[in-house]
CSV table of C-alpha atoms in Angstrom, one decimal:
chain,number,residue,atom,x,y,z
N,29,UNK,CA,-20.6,-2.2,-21.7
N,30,UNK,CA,-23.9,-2.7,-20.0
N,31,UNK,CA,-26.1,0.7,-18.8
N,32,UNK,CA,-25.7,0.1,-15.7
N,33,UNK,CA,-21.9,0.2,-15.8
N,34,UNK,CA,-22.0,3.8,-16.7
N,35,UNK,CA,-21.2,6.2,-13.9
N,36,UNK,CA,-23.3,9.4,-14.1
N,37,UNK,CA,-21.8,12.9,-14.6
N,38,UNK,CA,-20.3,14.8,-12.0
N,39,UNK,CA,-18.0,18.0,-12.1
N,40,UNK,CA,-14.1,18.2,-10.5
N,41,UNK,CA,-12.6,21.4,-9.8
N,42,UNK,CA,-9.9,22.3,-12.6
N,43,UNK,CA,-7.8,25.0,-11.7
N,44,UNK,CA,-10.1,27.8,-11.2
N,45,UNK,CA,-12.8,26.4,-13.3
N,46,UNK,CA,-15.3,23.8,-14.0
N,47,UNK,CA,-14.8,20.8,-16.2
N,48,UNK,CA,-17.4,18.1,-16.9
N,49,UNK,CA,-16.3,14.6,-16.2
N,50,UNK,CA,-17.5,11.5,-17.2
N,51,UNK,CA,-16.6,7.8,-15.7
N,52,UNK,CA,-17.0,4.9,-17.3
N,53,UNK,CA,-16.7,1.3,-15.3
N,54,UNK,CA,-14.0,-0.9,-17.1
N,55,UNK,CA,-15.7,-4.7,-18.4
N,56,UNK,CA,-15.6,-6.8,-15.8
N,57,UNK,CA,-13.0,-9.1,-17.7
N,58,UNK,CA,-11.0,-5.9,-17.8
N,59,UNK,CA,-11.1,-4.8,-13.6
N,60,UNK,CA,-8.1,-6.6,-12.7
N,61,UNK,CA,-5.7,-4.5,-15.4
N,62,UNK,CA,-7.8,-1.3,-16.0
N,63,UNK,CA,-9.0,1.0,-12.7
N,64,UNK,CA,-11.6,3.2,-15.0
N,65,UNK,CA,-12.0,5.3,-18.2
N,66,UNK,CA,-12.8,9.1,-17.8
N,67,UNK,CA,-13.9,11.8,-20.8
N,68,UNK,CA,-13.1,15.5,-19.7
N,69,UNK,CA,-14.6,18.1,-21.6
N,70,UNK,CA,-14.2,21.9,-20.9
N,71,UNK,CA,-14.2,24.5,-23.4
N,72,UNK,CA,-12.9,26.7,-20.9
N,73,UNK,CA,-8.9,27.7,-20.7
N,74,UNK,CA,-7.2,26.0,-17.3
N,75,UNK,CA,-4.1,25.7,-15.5
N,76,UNK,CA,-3.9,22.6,-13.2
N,77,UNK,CA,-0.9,21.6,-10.9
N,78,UNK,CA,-0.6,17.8,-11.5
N,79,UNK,CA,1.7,15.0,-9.7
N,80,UNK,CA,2.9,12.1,-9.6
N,81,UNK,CA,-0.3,9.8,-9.6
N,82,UNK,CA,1.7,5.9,-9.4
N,83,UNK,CA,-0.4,4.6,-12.9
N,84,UNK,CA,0.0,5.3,-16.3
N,85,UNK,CA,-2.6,6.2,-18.8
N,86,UNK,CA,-3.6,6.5,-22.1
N,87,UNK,CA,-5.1,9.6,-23.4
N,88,UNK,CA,-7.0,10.6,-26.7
N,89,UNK,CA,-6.9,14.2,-27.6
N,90,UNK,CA,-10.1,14.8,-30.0
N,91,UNK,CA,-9.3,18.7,-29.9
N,92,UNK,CA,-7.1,20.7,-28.9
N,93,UNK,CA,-4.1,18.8,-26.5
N,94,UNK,CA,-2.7,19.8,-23.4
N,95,UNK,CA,0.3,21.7,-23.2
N,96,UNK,CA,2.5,20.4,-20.5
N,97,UNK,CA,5.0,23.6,-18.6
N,98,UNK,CA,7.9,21.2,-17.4
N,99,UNK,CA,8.5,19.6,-20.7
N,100,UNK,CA,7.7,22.6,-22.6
N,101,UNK,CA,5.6,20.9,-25.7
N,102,UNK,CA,2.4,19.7,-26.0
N,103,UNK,CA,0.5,16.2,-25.4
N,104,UNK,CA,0.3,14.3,-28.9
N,105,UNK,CA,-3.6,13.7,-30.0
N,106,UNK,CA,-2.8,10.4,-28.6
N,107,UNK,CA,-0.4,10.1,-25.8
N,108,UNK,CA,0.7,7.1,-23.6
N,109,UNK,CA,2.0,9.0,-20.1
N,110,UNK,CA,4.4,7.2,-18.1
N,111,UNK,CA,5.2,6.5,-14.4
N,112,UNK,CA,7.1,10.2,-13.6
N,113,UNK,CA,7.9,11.9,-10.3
N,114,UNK,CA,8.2,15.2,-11.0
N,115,UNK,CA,4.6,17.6,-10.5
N,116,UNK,CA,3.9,19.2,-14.0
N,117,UNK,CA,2.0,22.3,-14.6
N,118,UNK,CA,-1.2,21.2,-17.7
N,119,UNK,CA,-2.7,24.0,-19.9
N,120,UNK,CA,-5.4,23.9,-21.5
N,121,UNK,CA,-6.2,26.8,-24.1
N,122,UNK,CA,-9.9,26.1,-24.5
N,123,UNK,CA,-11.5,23.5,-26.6
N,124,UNK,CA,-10.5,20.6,-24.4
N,125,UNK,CA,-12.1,16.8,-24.8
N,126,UNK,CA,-10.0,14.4,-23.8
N,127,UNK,CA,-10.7,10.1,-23.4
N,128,UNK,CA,-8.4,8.9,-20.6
N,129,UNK,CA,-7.9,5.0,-20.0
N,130,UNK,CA,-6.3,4.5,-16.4
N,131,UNK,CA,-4.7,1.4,-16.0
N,132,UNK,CA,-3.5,-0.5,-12.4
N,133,UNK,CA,0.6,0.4,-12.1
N,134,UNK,CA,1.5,-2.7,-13.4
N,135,UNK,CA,-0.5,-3.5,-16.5
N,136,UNK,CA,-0.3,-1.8,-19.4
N,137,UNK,CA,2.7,-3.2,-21.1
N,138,UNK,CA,0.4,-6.4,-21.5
N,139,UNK,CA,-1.5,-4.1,-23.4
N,140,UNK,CA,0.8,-2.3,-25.9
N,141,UNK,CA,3.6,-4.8,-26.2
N,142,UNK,CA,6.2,-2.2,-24.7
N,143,UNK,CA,7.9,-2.2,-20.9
N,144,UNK,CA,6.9,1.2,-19.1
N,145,UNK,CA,10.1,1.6,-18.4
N,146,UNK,CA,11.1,2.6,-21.6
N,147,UNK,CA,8.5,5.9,-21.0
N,148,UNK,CA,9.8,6.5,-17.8
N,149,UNK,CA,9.1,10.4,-17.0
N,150,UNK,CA,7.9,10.7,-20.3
N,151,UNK,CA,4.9,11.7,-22.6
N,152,UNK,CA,5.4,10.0,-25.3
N,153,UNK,CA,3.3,9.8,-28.7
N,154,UNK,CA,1.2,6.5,-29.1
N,155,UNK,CA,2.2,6.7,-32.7
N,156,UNK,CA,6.0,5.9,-31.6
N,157,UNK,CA,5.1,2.6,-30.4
N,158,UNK,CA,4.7,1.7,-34.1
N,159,UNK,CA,1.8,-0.5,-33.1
N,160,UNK,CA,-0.3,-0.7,-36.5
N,161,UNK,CA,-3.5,-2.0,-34.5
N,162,UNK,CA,-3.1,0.6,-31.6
N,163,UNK,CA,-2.5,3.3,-34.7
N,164,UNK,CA,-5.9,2.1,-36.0
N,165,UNK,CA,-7.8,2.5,-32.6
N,166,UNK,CA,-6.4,6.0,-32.5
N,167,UNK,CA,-8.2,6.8,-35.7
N,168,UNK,CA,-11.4,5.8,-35.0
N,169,UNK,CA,-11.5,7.5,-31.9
N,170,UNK,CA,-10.3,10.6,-33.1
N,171,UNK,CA,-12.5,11.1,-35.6
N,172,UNK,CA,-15.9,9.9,-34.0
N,173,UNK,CA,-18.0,11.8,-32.4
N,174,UNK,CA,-19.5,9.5,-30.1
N,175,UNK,CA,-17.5,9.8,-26.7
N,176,UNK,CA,-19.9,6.5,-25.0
N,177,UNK,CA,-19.0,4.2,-28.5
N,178,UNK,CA,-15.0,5.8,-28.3
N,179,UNK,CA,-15.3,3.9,-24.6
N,180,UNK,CA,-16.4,0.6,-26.3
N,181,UNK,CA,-14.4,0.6,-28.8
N,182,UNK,CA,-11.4,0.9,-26.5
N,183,UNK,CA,-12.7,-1.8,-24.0
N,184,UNK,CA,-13.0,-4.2,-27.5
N,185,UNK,CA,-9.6,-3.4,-28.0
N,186,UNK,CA,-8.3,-4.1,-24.5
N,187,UNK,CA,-10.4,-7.3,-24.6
N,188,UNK,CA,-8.8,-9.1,-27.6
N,189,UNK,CA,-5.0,-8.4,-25.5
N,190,UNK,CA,-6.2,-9.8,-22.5
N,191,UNK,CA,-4.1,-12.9,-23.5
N,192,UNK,CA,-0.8,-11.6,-25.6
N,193,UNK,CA,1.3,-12.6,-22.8
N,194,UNK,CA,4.1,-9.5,-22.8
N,195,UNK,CA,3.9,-9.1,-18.7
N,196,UNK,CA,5.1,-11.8,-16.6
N,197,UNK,CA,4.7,-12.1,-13.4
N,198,UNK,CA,1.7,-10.4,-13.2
N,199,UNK,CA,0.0,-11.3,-10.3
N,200,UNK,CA,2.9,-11.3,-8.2
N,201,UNK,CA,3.8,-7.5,-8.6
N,202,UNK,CA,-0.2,-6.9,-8.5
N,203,UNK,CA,0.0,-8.4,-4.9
N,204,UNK,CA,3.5,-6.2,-4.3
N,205,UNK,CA,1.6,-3.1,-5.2
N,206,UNK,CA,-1.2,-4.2,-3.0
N,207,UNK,CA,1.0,-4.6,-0.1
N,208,UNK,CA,3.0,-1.3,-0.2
N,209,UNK,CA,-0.6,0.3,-1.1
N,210,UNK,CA,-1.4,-0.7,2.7
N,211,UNK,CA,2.1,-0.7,4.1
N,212,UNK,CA,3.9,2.2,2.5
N,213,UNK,CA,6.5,1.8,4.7
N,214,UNK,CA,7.7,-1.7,3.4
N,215,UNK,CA,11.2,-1.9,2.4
N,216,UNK,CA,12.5,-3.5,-1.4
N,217,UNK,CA,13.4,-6.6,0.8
N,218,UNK,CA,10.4,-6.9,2.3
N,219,UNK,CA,8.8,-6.5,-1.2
N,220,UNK,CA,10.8,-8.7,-2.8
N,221,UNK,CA,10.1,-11.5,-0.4
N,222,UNK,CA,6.3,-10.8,-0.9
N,223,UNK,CA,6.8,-11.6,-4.4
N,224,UNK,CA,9.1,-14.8,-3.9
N,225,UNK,CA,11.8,-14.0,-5.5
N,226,UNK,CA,15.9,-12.9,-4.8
N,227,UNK,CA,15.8,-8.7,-5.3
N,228,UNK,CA,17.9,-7.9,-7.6
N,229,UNK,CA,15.1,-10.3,-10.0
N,230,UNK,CA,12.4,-8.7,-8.3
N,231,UNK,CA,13.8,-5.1,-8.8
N,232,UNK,CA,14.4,-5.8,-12.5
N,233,UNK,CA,10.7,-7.0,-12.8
N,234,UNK,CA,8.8,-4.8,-11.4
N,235,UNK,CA,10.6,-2.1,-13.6
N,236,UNK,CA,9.5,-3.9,-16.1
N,237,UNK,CA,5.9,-4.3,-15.5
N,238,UNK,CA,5.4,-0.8,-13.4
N,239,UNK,CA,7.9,1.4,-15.3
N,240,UNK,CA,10.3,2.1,-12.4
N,241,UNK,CA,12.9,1.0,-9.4
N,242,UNK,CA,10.4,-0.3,-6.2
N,243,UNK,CA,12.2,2.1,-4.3
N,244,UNK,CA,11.3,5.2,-6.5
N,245,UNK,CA,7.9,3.8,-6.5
N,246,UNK,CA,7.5,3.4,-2.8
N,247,UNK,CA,8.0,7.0,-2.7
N,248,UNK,CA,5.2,8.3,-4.9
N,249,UNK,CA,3.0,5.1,-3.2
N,250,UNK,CA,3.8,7.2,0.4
N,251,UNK,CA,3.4,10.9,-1.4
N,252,UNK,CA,-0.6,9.8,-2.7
N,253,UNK,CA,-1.2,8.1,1.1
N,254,UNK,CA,-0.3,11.6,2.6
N,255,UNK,CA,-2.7,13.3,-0.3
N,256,UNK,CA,-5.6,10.8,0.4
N,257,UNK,CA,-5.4,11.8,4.3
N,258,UNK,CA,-5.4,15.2,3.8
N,259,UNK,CA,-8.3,15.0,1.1
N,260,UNK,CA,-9.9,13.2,3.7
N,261,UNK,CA,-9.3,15.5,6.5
N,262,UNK,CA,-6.3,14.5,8.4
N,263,UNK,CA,-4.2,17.7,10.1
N,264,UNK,CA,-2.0,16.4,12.0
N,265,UNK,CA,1.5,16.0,10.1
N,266,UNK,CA,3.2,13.8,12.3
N,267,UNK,CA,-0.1,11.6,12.4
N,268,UNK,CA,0.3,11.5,8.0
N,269,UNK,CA,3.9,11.4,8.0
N,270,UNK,CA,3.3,8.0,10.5
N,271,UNK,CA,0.8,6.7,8.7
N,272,UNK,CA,2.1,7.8,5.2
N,273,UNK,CA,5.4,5.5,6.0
N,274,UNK,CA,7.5,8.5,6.3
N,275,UNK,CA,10.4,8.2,9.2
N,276,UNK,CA,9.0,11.2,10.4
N,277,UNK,CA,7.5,14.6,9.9
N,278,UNK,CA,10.6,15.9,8.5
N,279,UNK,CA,11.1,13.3,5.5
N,280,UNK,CA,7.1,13.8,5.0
N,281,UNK,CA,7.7,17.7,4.1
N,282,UNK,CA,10.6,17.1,2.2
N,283,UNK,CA,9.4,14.3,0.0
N,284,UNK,CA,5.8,15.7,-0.6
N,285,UNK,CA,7.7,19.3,-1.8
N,286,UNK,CA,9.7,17.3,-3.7
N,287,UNK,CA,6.7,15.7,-5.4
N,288,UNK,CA,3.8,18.4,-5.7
N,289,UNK,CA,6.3,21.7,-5.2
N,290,UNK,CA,4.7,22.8,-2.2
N,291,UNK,CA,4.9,22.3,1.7
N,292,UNK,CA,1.6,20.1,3.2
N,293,UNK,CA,0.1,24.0,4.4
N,294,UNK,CA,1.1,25.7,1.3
N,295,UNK,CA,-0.6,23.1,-1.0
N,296,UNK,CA,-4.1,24.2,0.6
N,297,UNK,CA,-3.2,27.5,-1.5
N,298,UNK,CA,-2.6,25.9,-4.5
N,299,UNK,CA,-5.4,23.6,-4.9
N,300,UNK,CA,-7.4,20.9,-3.2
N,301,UNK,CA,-5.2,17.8,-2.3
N,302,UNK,CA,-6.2,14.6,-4.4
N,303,UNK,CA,-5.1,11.4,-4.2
N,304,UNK,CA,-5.6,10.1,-7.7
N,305,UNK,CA,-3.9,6.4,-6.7
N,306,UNK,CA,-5.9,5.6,-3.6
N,307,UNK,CA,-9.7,7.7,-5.0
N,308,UNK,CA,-11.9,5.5,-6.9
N,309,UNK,CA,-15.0,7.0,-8.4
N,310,UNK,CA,-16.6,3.8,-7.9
N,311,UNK,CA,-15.6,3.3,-4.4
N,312,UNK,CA,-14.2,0.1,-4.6
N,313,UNK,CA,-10.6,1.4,-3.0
């Protein structure tokens, strides 16, 4: 990973307080399956109100893990988090430093030799993967204290999986994604002609490669556009709910409580909206 790859440090609102947050630019062979990596470190306690953000990630604990309210257990030191769509309420009792890999929805069974499906609203332990290669990345990062070499070692990792194979039909359900990214609206049909093929096929592989139904997905897809309108300033409801794909303002406030527990106006009191899905740190969304 070149210097100049390195985005420098900036600070995100965590519940009521201030955690440091690093970025770090995936290799450019890696910017097609992996959006960016991020290190958190706060030695403060927190509360944050989370939702569903339409990726999965990969998340190395190297103190003390986040303990997550709705499941009612903690994160393992290393922890693969699924596709979900529930909101979930993360704790943190102090002593928090955690290495997050975010990958693209579709990618990171290619990457660990499991279907996403299989984690679908779950949090479930790298370690039960029972990948002996994967274990051994683990290690290493969890016992160095070097958070810039954890990064590398995790991109040379990623690298040498570039070519198992697991995924098929990569690039087709990359272009899906794409698609209902800008049209949110689009229906499993429509999608499924997009990808070229009949869609009871295309609904079985896209759960396969993005770790649940289209139709599920389409919903978290239209619950992050109405978060990235809001963070951006929009007011009007019935002007996010149209845009958002919703059928009208109605569905928009049902849907979004569904996902985050709160109305669009009550949210404000909670926290900052955030669209995880459609924010890049490196502007490139």
């Amino acid at each position: 990973m070149a210097v100049s790859d390195y985005i420098p440090t900036f600070s995100r609102s965590i519940g009521d307080n201030k955690g440091r947050v690093d970025f770090y630019r995936p290799d450019r062979l890696l910017r097609q399956y992996v959006r960016y990596y991020y290190v958190l470190r706060t030695y403060e306690c927190f509360s944050a109100l989370t939702f569903p953000v339409g990726c999965t990630q990969m998340i190395f604990h190297k103190r003390v893990p986040l303990f997550v309210s709705e499941l009612n257990s903690r994160q393992s030191r290393f922890t693969i988090s699924g596709q979900v769509d529930f909101p979930a309420h993360l704790r943190s009792d102090g002593d928090t430093e955690m290495i997050v890999v975010v990958f693209y929805p579709y990618t990171i069974g290619m990457f660990i030799g499991t279907a996403p499906f299989s984690f679908y609203n779950l949090e479930i332990s790298g370690y039960d993967i029972e990948n002996r290669e994967l274990n051994d990345l683990a290690a290493w990062i969890l016992n160095s204290d070097n958070d810039g070499e954890c990064v590398r070692m995790i991109e040379q990792w990623l690298l040498t999986k570039l070519h198992n194979g697991f995924i098929q039909d990569l690039s087709r359900i990359g272009t899906v994604v794409r698609s209902l990214m800008s049209v949110p609206s689009s229906t499993v049909t429509e999608l499924a002609g997009i990808a070229c093929l009949g869609k009871r096929q295309f609904e079985r592989v896209f759960s396969q490669c993005v770790g649940m139904r289209p139709k599920d997905y389409s919903r978290v897809v239209r619950f992050q556009k109405a978060l990235w309108l809001m963070q951006n300033g929009r007011e009007d409801y019935a002007g996010i709910a149209y845009t958002s794909g919703y059928a009208d303002q109605s569905h928009f406030i049902r849907e979004f409580r569904k996902f985050c527990g709160h109305t669009p106006v009550s949210l404000g009191g909670e926290c900052c909206p955030y669209s995880d899905l459609f924010t890049d740190p490196f502007g490139m969304i």
